[in-house]
Amino acid sequence: MTADRLASSAADDPPDERGVPGHARGYERHPGRIGRTTSESERAWPRPRSAPQGAPNVVVVLVDDMGFSDVGPFGSEIDTPNLDRLAATGVRMTNYHSTPVCSPARAALLTGLNPHRAGFGSVANFDPGFPGVRLELGDDVLTLAEILRDQGYATYGVGKWHLSREALMNDAAARESWPVQRGFERYYGTTEALNSFFHPNRIVVDNSPQDVAEFPDDYYLTDDLTDRALEMIKSLRASDARKPFFLYFAHHAMHGPLGAKQVDLDKYRGRYAAGWDRIREERHARQLADGLFAADVPLPPRGGGKPRFDVPAWEELTAEQQALYARYMEVYAAMVDNIDQSLGRITRTLADLGELDNTIIVFTSDNGGTMEGGPEGTRSYFSRFVHLPKIPTDWEHDVALDPTMIGGPRTMVHYPRGWALASNTPFRLYKGQAFAGGVRVPFLLSWPAGLPRSEGDDGIRHQYQYVTDLAPTILELVGLETPGVRHGKQALDMDGVSFAEVLTDPASSGTRREQYTEFAGNRGFYRDGWKVVTSHVPGTDFDDAEWELYHVEVDPNELHDLSALHPEKLRELAAGWERAAWENTVFPLNSTGALEQVIRRPDEDAYVEPVRILPGTPTLERYRAQCLVTLRSFTVDIEVEHCATDEGILVAHGDQGGGYLVFVEGGRLHLGYNEYGRMHLAAGPEPVVAGGHTVRVVATALPDFRWSWELLLDGVGVARIDDVAMLVGMAPFSGIDVGLCRGGPVHWELFTRRRSFPYSGRLTAATWTPGPSADYDPALVADVERRSAAAYD
């Protein structure tokens, strides 16, 4: 370019005030002067993201399926000294409400949005194709973790996620709804709704599932989660002494299947022989004595006024039933105690760091206690979990395993409904319902440095607040605001309102006047101390005759239906629910009671195509594996090169809650089927000769949800297991392994002898080929899935 042209270009493209020519690129974000040399230029650096000086840490402990009265500050006899200390320094809210089930609660807590607006009107399983039940967080939904991270907080997630559809949990799925993509810089836990406490299924570290061949004999999930949480905190403090952190600790406890450490079980042996009636009365008395409720608030009737939820009187049970049922509650109590121990480890670490007083600690539950254990409880959780609408006469909801094993790694247990009744004292009904027993949960918040208790303040608050209010409350307490934008896109406005003023002022009137509820057709609407509520029967009409009316300000446990006395108030609140439903994408309601809630996206049809798995492949994720076998016939073809001395597991699918496996031991080929805890074994009559072989498993679906099994070696049948209960619902819960059995063992005795028992020969591959389902009524199959999914959350 000539000098004349250069001069002309400079004249046409003058420099800006920093001296940068208009045609220059890459200097747009630099605020200082730029010359041709450093001596003519000004240095500048981007300002680091930092939280306000002195900003507190935030720890949110969310427990799963814990009822209102299960910890000491809310009336329990269970030892919870660390929670007692939180209550002594902080605030107990007696009128804090959540959603009836867990995925919606988690979405509401982390986003401040009403659950349907966040896409979580139901459990994180299906996708019926409507806005309120997308069951994954949208691109325009900000989480509390994202807001805090982008304003200087370290953000850690530990435990249960359950904010990703089942179809998004496998290794090929998009991860937009996983914790790391939703603002958590580190994560340790599982994306599932539930898990074994001794051999958990599919632990995820940050953004990747971990391949764990064997867990130690003394492994316990709650302890592991706590170890990881403490590791995150200590690692941060070793690197940065001032940066505040947000820890979201979402326990898998108290969700079934229940399991506890032996040392904690021993502590509670014999503590529940008096039964649920006595425990409930004693908890109620402590609640009244402590001022949680007015002295004239009674206990509801044992069945909650709904015949289908009746609970027998403890004294009407046989001595054998009492002994068995008391054992279940011992497990539950031991788990609550362990949660408190976990909190104690966290608070002691914070105290050692000198940060306990400047940490906001929240403790609450996602919903009320659950009746999923049925009237008699179970040692076979996934069998109870089936929820068949037309149960075969010989179906077992409780496999009669040795009672001494209850609570340990060989049983998958849940307590009877009577203990859930005690758990939700003084309210009636359970998880899944819009009545108080399903949605009114314990809530503690402590922040000694920022919310010191004034003289005469007992820390008890009776104002109505809702789970969506927690995120804006935390933001106000730490002095931050939501940016309102996510990835350059306008984010949805929060529905929650801060209740910080309630925490500081016992006389505050509260910040929430009204709130809707809906899950599976169960509807509720609160406004100014009044509430309408329904207990919907699936498949029936949604009409005004369903509504019951309660003045909950004076009748907190919803005993006196005033709909006949105040029809105008009922109509007003029913209309309020209708408006709120349209404002929050609640519609359409499920009118069939079955089919609409089990509809999945069409692209999931690919999940029933054959799958070939090589040895060394990480465990095929639970839902992806279930699609190959659920409610159908199927085959497994295993290609091996075998030597006479080779032994080990060829394929395994499932765990102690149900599953199947093929293995070689003592030279012979074995087929094993775990029928919800009852083990069936069959072996070939002769040793397997050396050479190349094809081993085939044939599972044939039979009427009444049953299977027959045949094992073939090179096309010749060598073993059979006939006419056993099909694994339905969430079983097999652990995924598919080829060449060993990772994690939860299908066959306990084999596990104790050989552990994960890797096959020592050359295994080429195993191929699962899904076949046709039995001639089951499609509506019946859909109802099985719907009922299982509803309980699953």
mmCIF file of C-alpha atoms in Angstrom, residues 359-518:
data_model
loop_
_atom_site.group_PDB
_atom_site.id
_atom_site.type_symbol
_atom_site.label_atom_id
_atom_site.label_comp_id
_atom_site.label_asym_id
_atom_site.label_seq_id
_atom_site.Cartn_x
_atom_site.Cartn_y
_atom_site.Cartn_z
ATOM 1 C CA THR A 359 -22.608 -19.422 57.521
ATOM 2 C CA ILE A 360 -26.301 -19.524 56.672
ATOM 3 C CA ILE A 361 -27.437 -23.088 57.296
ATOM 4 C CA VAL A 362 -30.844 -24.233 56.076
ATOM 5 C CA PHE A 363 -32.342 -27.617 56.906
ATOM 6 C CA THR A 364 -35.597 -28.809 55.374
ATOM 7 C CA SER A 365 -37.345 -31.664 53.522
ATOM 8 C CA ASP A 366 -38.616 -31.929 49.959
ATOM 9 C CA ASN A 367 -42.054 -33.264 50.953
ATOM 10 C CA GLY A 368 -43.827 -35.102 53.753
ATOM 11 C CA GLY A 369 -43.327 -38.677 54.894
ATOM 12 C CA THR A 370 -44.278 -41.409 52.460
ATOM 13 C CA MET A 371 -46.710 -44.307 52.707
ATOM 14 C CA GLU A 372 -45.025 -46.201 49.856
ATOM 15 C CA GLY A 373 -44.134 -49.089 52.184
ATOM 16 C CA GLY A 374 -47.819 -50.018 52.222
ATOM 17 C CA PRO A 375 -49.798 -51.092 55.283
ATOM 18 C CA GLU A 376 -47.307 -53.790 56.328
ATOM 19 C CA GLY A 377 -43.940 -52.479 55.098
ATOM 20 C CA THR A 378 -41.544 -54.497 52.989
ATOM 21 C CA ARG A 379 -38.176 -56.212 52.880
ATOM 22 C CA SER A 380 -38.440 -56.185 49.090
ATOM 23 C CA TYR A 381 -38.767 -52.538 48.118
ATOM 24 C CA PHE A 382 -39.014 -52.937 44.367
ATOM 25 C CA SER A 383 -41.674 -55.611 44.676
ATOM 26 C CA ARG A 384 -43.762 -53.240 46.790
ATOM 27 C CA PHE A 385 -42.890 -50.533 44.309
ATOM 28 C CA VAL A 386 -44.566 -52.304 41.407
ATOM 29 C CA HIS A 387 -48.014 -50.853 42.208
ATOM 30 C CA LEU A 388 -49.807 -53.182 39.834
ATOM 31 C CA PRO A 389 -53.402 -52.095 39.205
ATOM 32 C CA LYS A 390 -54.477 -55.733 38.857
ATOM 33 C CA ILE A 391 -52.225 -57.601 41.238
ATOM 34 C CA PRO A 392 -51.915 -61.348 40.625
ATOM 35 C CA THR A 393 -53.154 -63.307 43.595
ATOM 36 C CA ASP A 394 -49.705 -64.735 44.340
ATOM 37 C CA TRP A 395 -47.772 -61.458 44.062
ATOM 38 C CA GLU A 396 -45.496 -60.845 47.055
ATOM 39 C CA HIS A 397 -45.053 -57.300 48.306
ATOM 40 C CA ASP A 398 -42.781 -58.490 51.121
ATOM 41 C CA VAL A 399 -40.326 -61.320 50.504
ATOM 42 C CA ALA A 400 -39.918 -63.065 53.841
ATOM 43 C CA LEU A 401 -36.222 -62.476 54.389
ATOM 44 C CA ASP A 402 -34.663 -62.979 57.818
ATOM 45 C CA PRO A 403 -35.817 -60.040 60.013
ATOM 46 C CA THR A 404 -32.303 -59.720 61.431
ATOM 47 C CA MET A 405 -31.167 -58.524 57.979
ATOM 48 C CA ILE A 406 -33.597 -55.582 57.957
ATOM 49 C CA GLY A 407 -31.712 -52.351 57.375
ATOM 50 C CA GLY A 408 -28.575 -54.031 56.044
ATOM 51 C CA PRO A 409 -27.222 -54.449 52.508
ATOM 52 C CA ARG A 410 -29.166 -57.657 51.752
ATOM 53 C CA THR A 411 -32.630 -56.178 52.157
ATOM 54 C CA MET A 412 -34.414 -53.352 50.385
ATOM 55 C CA VAL A 413 -36.826 -52.149 53.063
ATOM 56 C CA HIS A 414 -39.427 -49.540 53.771
ATOM 57 C CA TYR A 415 -41.493 -48.975 56.876
ATOM 58 C CA PRO A 416 -45.283 -49.495 57.093
ATOM 59 C CA ARG A 417 -47.726 -46.663 56.557
ATOM 60 C CA GLY A 418 -48.343 -46.332 60.305
ATOM 61 C CA TRP A 419 -44.854 -44.956 60.815
ATOM 62 C CA ALA A 420 -45.412 -42.407 58.046
ATOM 63 C CA LEU A 421 -48.471 -41.323 60.003
ATOM 64 C CA ALA A 422 -46.216 -40.717 63.008
ATOM 65 C CA SER A 423 -43.624 -39.052 60.782
ATOM 66 C CA ASN A 424 -46.141 -36.414 59.658
ATOM 67 C CA THR A 425 -47.458 -35.609 63.158
ATOM 68 C CA PRO A 426 -49.686 -33.640 63.682
ATOM 69 C CA PHE A 427 -50.880 -33.550 60.080
ATOM 70 C CA ARG A 428 -52.836 -36.058 58.042
ATOM 71 C CA LEU A 429 -52.080 -37.927 54.841
ATOM 72 C CA TYR A 430 -48.768 -38.325 53.090
ATOM 73 C CA LYS A 431 -46.300 -37.533 50.322
ATOM 74 C CA GLY A 432 -48.060 -37.077 46.994
ATOM 75 C CA GLN A 433 -51.084 -35.402 48.597
ATOM 76 C CA ALA A 434 -51.847 -31.666 48.743
ATOM 77 C CA PHE A 435 -52.978 -32.066 52.361
ATOM 78 C CA ALA A 436 -50.582 -30.852 55.039
ATOM 79 C CA GLY A 437 -49.017 -34.282 55.593
ATOM 80 C CA GLY A 438 -47.698 -34.170 52.044
ATOM 81 C CA VAL A 439 -46.525 -30.555 51.857
ATOM 82 C CA ARG A 440 -45.876 -29.106 55.330
ATOM 83 C CA VAL A 441 -42.273 -29.856 56.240
ATOM 84 C CA PRO A 442 -39.690 -28.919 58.884
ATOM 85 C CA PHE A 443 -37.593 -25.835 58.229
ATOM 86 C CA LEU A 444 -34.613 -24.501 60.188
ATOM 87 C CA LEU A 445 -32.393 -21.543 59.336
ATOM 88 C CA SER A 446 -29.421 -20.371 61.378
ATOM 89 C CA TRP A 447 -27.006 -17.492 60.770
ATOM 90 C CA PRO A 448 -25.636 -16.296 64.124
ATOM 91 C CA ALA A 449 -23.550 -13.434 62.684
ATOM 92 C CA GLY A 450 -26.277 -12.046 60.455
ATOM 93 C CA LEU A 451 -29.493 -13.054 62.237
ATOM 94 C CA PRO A 452 -28.771 -13.048 65.961
ATOM 95 C CA ARG A 453 -31.790 -13.814 68.094
ATOM 96 C CA SER A 454 -33.074 -10.851 70.062
ATOM 97 C CA GLU A 455 -33.949 -11.186 73.726
ATOM 98 C CA GLY A 456 -37.323 -12.854 74.201
ATOM 99 C CA ASP A 457 -37.405 -14.302 70.669
ATOM 100 C CA ASP A 458 -37.903 -18.069 70.857
ATOM 101 C CA GLY A 459 -37.075 -18.438 67.170
ATOM 102 C CA ILE A 460 -40.432 -19.985 66.272
ATOM 103 C CA ARG A 461 -42.257 -18.543 63.268
ATOM 104 C CA HIS A 462 -45.821 -19.404 62.248
ATOM 105 C CA GLN A 463 -46.074 -17.384 59.022
ATOM 106 C CA TYR A 464 -46.980 -19.204 55.808
ATOM 107 C CA GLN A 465 -44.085 -19.464 53.334
ATOM 108 C CA TYR A 466 -43.383 -21.676 50.342
ATOM 109 C CA VAL A 467 -40.361 -23.460 48.891
ATOM 110 C CA THR A 468 -40.054 -20.962 45.995
ATOM 111 C CA ASP A 469 -39.362 -18.263 48.586
ATOM 112 C CA LEU A 470 -36.074 -19.769 49.746
ATOM 113 C CA ALA A 471 -33.918 -18.706 46.763
ATOM 114 C CA PRO A 472 -34.887 -15.003 46.909
ATOM 115 C CA THR A 473 -34.511 -15.098 50.701
ATOM 116 C CA ILE A 474 -30.949 -16.378 50.426
ATOM 117 C CA LEU A 475 -30.129 -13.765 47.791
ATOM 118 C CA GLU A 476 -31.424 -10.972 50.022
ATOM 119 C CA LEU A 477 -29.497 -12.276 53.025
ATOM 120 C CA VAL A 478 -26.198 -12.438 51.119
ATOM 121 C CA GLY A 479 -26.790 -9.060 49.442
ATOM 122 C CA LEU A 480 -27.087 -10.168 45.813
ATOM 123 C CA GLU A 481 -29.710 -9.928 43.090
ATOM 124 C CA THR A 482 -30.594 -12.152 40.185
ATOM 125 C CA PRO A 483 -29.128 -10.873 36.902
ATOM 126 C CA GLY A 484 -32.341 -11.788 35.066
ATOM 127 C CA VAL A 485 -30.356 -13.144 32.128
ATOM 128 C CA ARG A 486 -28.992 -16.603 31.363
ATOM 129 C CA HIS A 487 -26.535 -17.127 28.503
ATOM 130 C CA GLY A 488 -27.638 -13.842 26.972
ATOM 131 C CA LYS A 489 -31.309 -14.788 27.081
ATOM 132 C CA GLN A 490 -33.977 -13.204 29.264
ATOM 133 C CA ALA A 491 -34.554 -15.507 32.243
ATOM 134 C CA LEU A 492 -37.920 -16.238 33.787
ATOM 135 C CA ASP A 493 -38.762 -14.017 36.739
ATOM 136 C CA MET A 494 -38.829 -15.722 40.122
ATOM 137 C CA ASP A 495 -42.215 -16.501 41.647
ATOM 138 C CA GLY A 496 -40.734 -16.621 45.121
ATOM 139 C CA VAL A 497 -40.694 -13.690 47.525
ATOM 140 C CA SER A 498 -38.050 -13.216 50.188
ATOM 141 C CA PHE A 499 -39.119 -13.872 53.766
ATOM 142 C CA ALA A 500 -36.012 -12.285 55.293
ATOM 143 C CA GLU A 501 -38.254 -9.944 57.293
ATOM 144 C CA VAL A 502 -39.959 -12.964 58.890
ATOM 145 C CA LEU A 503 -36.603 -14.233 60.087
ATOM 146 C CA THR A 504 -35.819 -10.978 61.867
ATOM 147 C CA ASP A 505 -39.292 -9.996 63.060
ATOM 148 C CA PRO A 506 -41.554 -12.539 64.790
ATOM 149 C CA ALA A 507 -44.464 -10.109 64.391
ATOM 150 C CA SER A 508 -44.137 -9.898 60.610
ATOM 151 C CA SER A 509 -47.318 -10.824 58.783
ATOM 152 C CA GLY A 510 -45.345 -12.954 56.314
ATOM 153 C CA THR A 511 -44.629 -12.298 52.664
ATOM 154 C CA ARG A 512 -46.796 -14.856 50.877
ATOM 155 C CA ARG A 513 -50.563 -14.477 50.676
ATOM 156 C CA GLU A 514 -51.426 -17.308 48.314
ATOM 157 C CA GLN A 515 -50.021 -20.398 46.649
ATOM 158 C CA TYR A 516 -51.291 -23.158 44.378
ATOM 159 C CA THR A 517 -50.379 -26.866 44.526
ATOM 160 C CA GLU A 518 -50.873 -29.647 41.974
#
